CSV table of N, CA and C in Angstrom, one decimal:
chain,number,residue,atom,x,y,z
A,1,GLU,N,-91.0,48.0,87.9
A,1,GLU,CA,-91.5,46.9,88.7
A,1,GLU,C,-92.8,47.4,89.5
A,2,GLU,N,-92.8,48.6,90.0
A,2,GLU,CA,-93.9,49.1,90.7
A,2,GLU,C,-95.2,49.2,89.8
A,3,VAL,N,-94.9,49.7,88.6
A,3,VAL,CA,-96.0,49.8,87.6
A,3,VAL,C,-96.6,48.4,87.3
A,4,LYS,N,-95.8,47.4,87.2
A,4,LYS,CA,-96.3,46.1,86.9
A,4,LYS,C,-97.1,45.6,88.1
A,5,LYS,N,-96.7,45.9,89.3
A,5,LYS,CA,-97.6,45.5,90.5
A,5,LYS,C,-98.9,46.2,90.4
A,6,ILE,N,-98.9,47.4,90.0
A,6,ILE,CA,-100.2,48.2,89.9
A,6,ILE,C,-101.1,47.6,88.8
A,7,THR,N,-100.5,47.4,87.6
A,7,THR,CA,-101.3,46.9,86.5
A,7,THR,C,-101.7,45.4,86.8
A,8,ASP,N,-100.9,44.6,87.5
A,8,ASP,CA,-101.4,43.3,87.8
A,8,ASP,C,-102.6,43.3,88.8
A,9,ALA,N,-102.5,44.3,89.7
A,9,ALA,CA,-103.6,44.4,90.7
A,9,ALA,C,-104.9,44.8,90.0
A,10,ILE,N,-104.8,45.7,89.0
A,10,ILE,CA,-106.0,46.2,88.3
A,10,ILE,C,-106.5,45.0,87.4
A,11,ASN,N,-105.6,44.3,86.7
A,11,ASN,CA,-106.0,43.2,85.9
A,11,ASN,C,-106.6,42.1,86.6
A,12,ALA,N,-106.4,42.0,87.9
A,12,ALA,CA,-107.0,40.9,88.7
A,12,ALA,C,-108.5,41.2,89.0
A,13,LYS,N,-108.9,42.4,88.7
A,13,LYS,CA,-110.3,42.8,89.0
A,13,LYS,C,-111.2,42.5,87.9
A,14,SER,N,-112.5,42.6,88.1
A,14,SER,CA,-113.5,42.5,87.1
A,14,SER,C,-113.4,43.7,86.1
A,15,ARG,N,-113.2,43.4,84.8
A,15,ARG,CA,-113.2,44.5,83.9
A,15,ARG,C,-114.4,45.3,83.8
A,16,SER,N,-115.6,44.7,84.0
A,16,SER,CA,-116.8,45.4,83.9
A,16,SER,C,-117.0,46.4,85.1
A,17,VAL,N,-116.6,45.9,86.3
A,17,VAL,CA,-116.7,46.8,87.5
A,17,VAL,C,-115.7,47.9,87.4
A,18,VAL,N,-114.5,47.6,86.9
A,18,VAL,CA,-113.5,48.7,86.8
A,18,VAL,C,-113.9,49.7,85.8
A,19,ARG,N,-114.5,49.2,84.6
A,19,ARG,CA,-115.0,50.1,83.6
A,19,ARG,C,-116.1,51.0,84.1
A,20,LEU,N,-117.0,50.5,84.9
A,20,LEU,CA,-118.1,51.3,85.4
A,20,LEU,C,-117.5,52.3,86.4
A,21,GLY,N,-116.6,52.0,87.2
A,21,GLY,CA,-116.0,52.9,88.1
A,21,GLY,C,-115.2,54.0,87.4
A,22,LYS,N,-114.5,53.7,86.4
A,22,LYS,CA,-113.7,54.7,85.6
A,22,LYS,C,-114.7,55.6,84.9
A,23,GLN,N,-115.7,55.1,84.3
A,23,GLN,CA,-116.7,55.9,83.6
A,23,GLN,C,-117.4,56.9,84.6
A,24,PHE,N,-117.7,56.4,85.8
A,24,PHE,CA,-118.3,57.3,86.8
A,24,PHE,C,-117.3,58.4,87.1
A,25,PHE,N,-116.1,58.0,87.4
A,25,PHE,CA,-115.0,59.0,87.8
A,25,PHE,C,-115.0,60.2,86.8
A,26,TYR,N,-114.9,59.8,85.5
A,26,TYR,CA,-114.7,60.9,84.5
A,26,TYR,C,-116.0,61.7,84.3
A,27,GLU,N,-117.2,61.1,84.4
A,27,GLU,CA,-118.4,61.8,84.3
A,27,GLU,C,-118.7,62.7,85.4
A,28,GLN,N,-118.3,62.3,86.6
A,28,GLN,CA,-118.6,63.2,87.8
A,28,GLN,C,-117.7,64.4,87.9
A,29,LEU,N,-116.6,64.4,87.2
A,29,LEU,CA,-115.7,65.6,87.3
A,29,LEU,C,-116.4,66.9,86.9
A,30,GLU,N,-117.4,66.8,86.0
A,30,GLU,CA,-118.1,68.0,85.5
A,30,GLU,C,-119.3,68.4,86.3
A,31,LEU,N,-119.6,67.6,87.3
A,31,LEU,CA,-120.9,67.8,88.1
A,31,LEU,C,-120.6,68.5,89.4
A,32,ASP,N,-121.6,69.2,89.9
A,32,ASP,CA,-121.5,69.9,91.2
A,32,ASP,C,-121.5,68.7,92.2
A,33,LEU,N,-121.1,69.0,93.5
A,33,LEU,CA,-120.9,68.0,94.5
A,33,LEU,C,-122.2,67.3,94.8
A,34,SER,N,-123.3,67.9,95.0
A,34,SER,CA,-124.6,67.3,95.3
A,34,SER,C,-125.0,66.3,94.2
A,35,THR,N,-124.9,66.8,92.9
A,35,THR,CA,-125.3,65.9,91.8
A,35,THR,C,-124.3,64.8,91.7
A,36,ALA,N,-123.0,65.0,91.9
A,36,ALA,CA,-122.1,63.9,91.8
A,36,ALA,C,-122.3,62.8,92.9
A,37,TYR,N,-122.7,63.2,94.1
A,37,TYR,CA,-123.0,62.3,95.1
A,37,TYR,C,-124.3,61.5,94.7
A,38,SER,N,-125.3,62.2,94.2
A,38,SER,CA,-126.5,61.5,93.8
A,38,SER,C,-126.2,60.5,92.7
A,39,TYR,N,-125.5,60.9,91.7
A,39,TYR,CA,-125.1,60.1,90.6
A,39,TYR,C,-124.3,58.9,91.1
A,40,GLY,N,-123.4,59.2,92.0
A,40,GLY,CA,-122.5,58.1,92.5
A,40,GLY,C,-123.3,57.0,93.2
A,41,SER,N,-124.4,57.4,93.9
A,41,SER,CA,-125.3,56.5,94.5
A,41,SER,C,-126.0,55.6,93.5
A,42,GLU,N,-126.4,56.2,92.4
A,42,GLU,CA,-127.0,55.4,91.3
A,42,GLU,C,-126.0,54.4,90.7
A,43,ILE,N,-124.8,54.8,90.5
A,43,ILE,CA,-123.8,53.9,90.0
A,43,ILE,C,-123.4,52.8,90.9
A,44,MET,N,-123.4,53.1,92.2
A,44,MET,CA,-123.1,52.0,93.2
A,44,MET,C,-124.2,51.0,93.2
A,45,VAL,N,-125.4,51.4,93.1
A,45,VAL,CA,-126.5,50.4,93.0
A,45,VAL,C,-126.4,49.6,91.7
A,46,ALA,N,-126.1,50.3,90.6
A,46,ALA,CA,-126.0,49.6,89.3
A,46,ALA,C,-124.8,48.6,89.4
A,47,ASN,N,-123.7,49.0,90.1
A,47,ASN,CA,-122.6,48.1,90.3
A,47,ASN,C,-123.0,46.9,91.1
A,48,LEU,N,-123.7,47.0,92.1
A,48,LEU,CA,-124.1,45.9,93.0
A,48,LEU,C,-125.0,44.9,92.3
A,49,GLU,N,-125.7,45.4,91.2
A,49,GLU,CA,-126.6,44.5,90.5
A,49,GLU,C,-125.8,43.6,89.5
A,50,LEU,N,-124.5,44.0,89.2
A,50,LEU,CA,-123.8,43.2,88.3
A,50,LEU,C,-123.4,41.8,88.8
A,51,ARG,N,-123.4,40.9,88.0
A,51,ARG,CA,-123.0,39.5,88.3
A,51,ARG,C,-121.6,39.5,89.0
A,52,ASP,N,-120.6,40.3,88.4
A,52,ASP,CA,-119.3,40.3,89.0
A,52,ASP,C,-119.2,40.9,90.3
A,53,ALA,N,-120.1,41.9,90.6
A,53,ALA,CA,-120.1,42.5,92.0
A,53,ALA,C,-120.5,41.4,93.0
A,54,GLN,N,-121.6,40.7,92.6
A,54,GLN,CA,-122.1,39.6,93.5
A,54,GLN,C,-121.0,38.5,93.7
A,55,GLU,N,-120.4,38.2,92.6
A,55,GLU,CA,-119.3,37.2,92.7
A,55,GLU,C,-118.2,37.7,93.6
A,56,GLY,N,-117.8,38.9,93.5
A,56,GLY,CA,-116.8,39.5,94.4
A,56,GLY,C,-117.1,39.4,95.8
A,57,ILE,N,-118.4,39.7,96.2
A,57,ILE,CA,-118.8,39.7,97.6
A,57,ILE,C,-118.9,38.2,98.0
A,58,LYS,N,-119.4,37.3,97.2
A,58,LYS,CA,-119.5,35.9,97.5
A,58,LYS,C,-118.1,35.3,97.7
A,59,SER,N,-117.2,35.6,96.8
A,59,SER,CA,-115.9,35.0,96.9
A,59,SER,C,-115.1,35.5,98.1
A,60,PHE,N,-115.4,36.8,98.5
A,60,PHE,CA,-114.8,37.3,99.7
A,60,PHE,C,-115.3,36.6,100.9
A,61,MET,N,-116.6,36.4,101.0
A,61,MET,CA,-117.2,35.7,102.1
A,61,MET,C,-116.7,34.2,102.2
A,62,GLU,N,-116.5,33.6,101.1
A,62,GLU,CA,-116.0,32.2,101.0
A,62,GLU,C,-114.5,32.1,101.1
A,63,LYS,N,-113.8,33.2,101.1
A,63,LYS,CA,-112.4,33.3,101.2
A,63,LYS,C,-111.7,32.5,100.0
A,64,ARG,N,-112.2,32.9,98.8
A,64,ARG,CA,-111.6,32.3,97.6
A,64,ARG,C,-111.4,33.4,96.6
A,65,LYS,N,-110.7,33.1,95.5
A,65,LYS,CA,-110.5,34.0,94.4
A,65,LYS,C,-111.8,34.1,93.6
A,66,PRO,N,-112.2,35.2,93.2
A,66,PRO,CA,-113.4,35.4,92.4
A,66,PRO,C,-113.2,34.8,91.0
A,67,LEU,N,-114.3,34.4,90.4
A,67,LEU,CA,-114.3,33.9,89.0
A,67,LEU,C,-115.1,34.9,88.2
A,68,TRP,N,-114.4,35.9,87.6
A,68,TRP,CA,-115.1,37.0,86.9
A,68,TRP,C,-115.7,36.6,85.6
A,69,SER,N,-116.8,37.1,85.3
A,69,SER,CA,-117.5,36.9,84.0
A,69,SER,C,-117.0,38.1,83.0
A,70,HIS,N,-116.6,39.2,83.6
A,70,HIS,CA,-116.2,40.4,82.8
A,70,HIS,C,-117.3,40.9,81.9
A,71,THR,N,-118.5,40.7,82.3
A,71,THR,CA,-119.7,41.2,81.5
A,71,THR,C,-120.5,42.2,82.3
A,72,PHE,N,-121.4,42.8,81.6
A,72,PHE,CA,-122.3,43.8,82.3
A,72,PHE,C,-123.7,43.1,82.6
A,73,GLU,N,-123.6,41.7,82.7
A,73,GLU,CA,-124.8,41.0,83.0
A,73,GLU,C,-125.2,41.2,84.4
A,74,LYS,N,-126.5,41.4,84.6
A,74,LYS,CA,-127.0,41.5,86.0
A,74,LYS,C,-127.1,40.1,86.6
A,75,ASN,N,-127.0,40.1,87.9
A,75,ASN,CA,-127.1,38.8,88.7
A,75,ASN,C,-128.5,38.3,88.6
A,76,ASP,N,-128.6,37.0,88.4
A,76,ASP,CA,-129.9,36.4,88.4
A,76,ASP,C,-130.4,36.4,89.8
A,77,LYS,N,-131.7,36.8,90.0
A,77,LYS,CA,-132.2,36.9,91.3
A,77,LYS,C,-133.1,35.7,91.6
């Protein structure tokens, strides 16, 4: 039952944002600390440019559930 709670929580998130985070996690394992921090900063900026990241922020501010696109599309500016 605990595993189901965890998987449900993950499945409720944007797949593109989760994928980007997992990709960064595994890539940074081989980097020295300074390089990992620098690379992490780049990934965070890339994440914030995603449509789903903007939807997550907007839905939080509007106190509603997000409507994920699950794509790597950048937000229209």
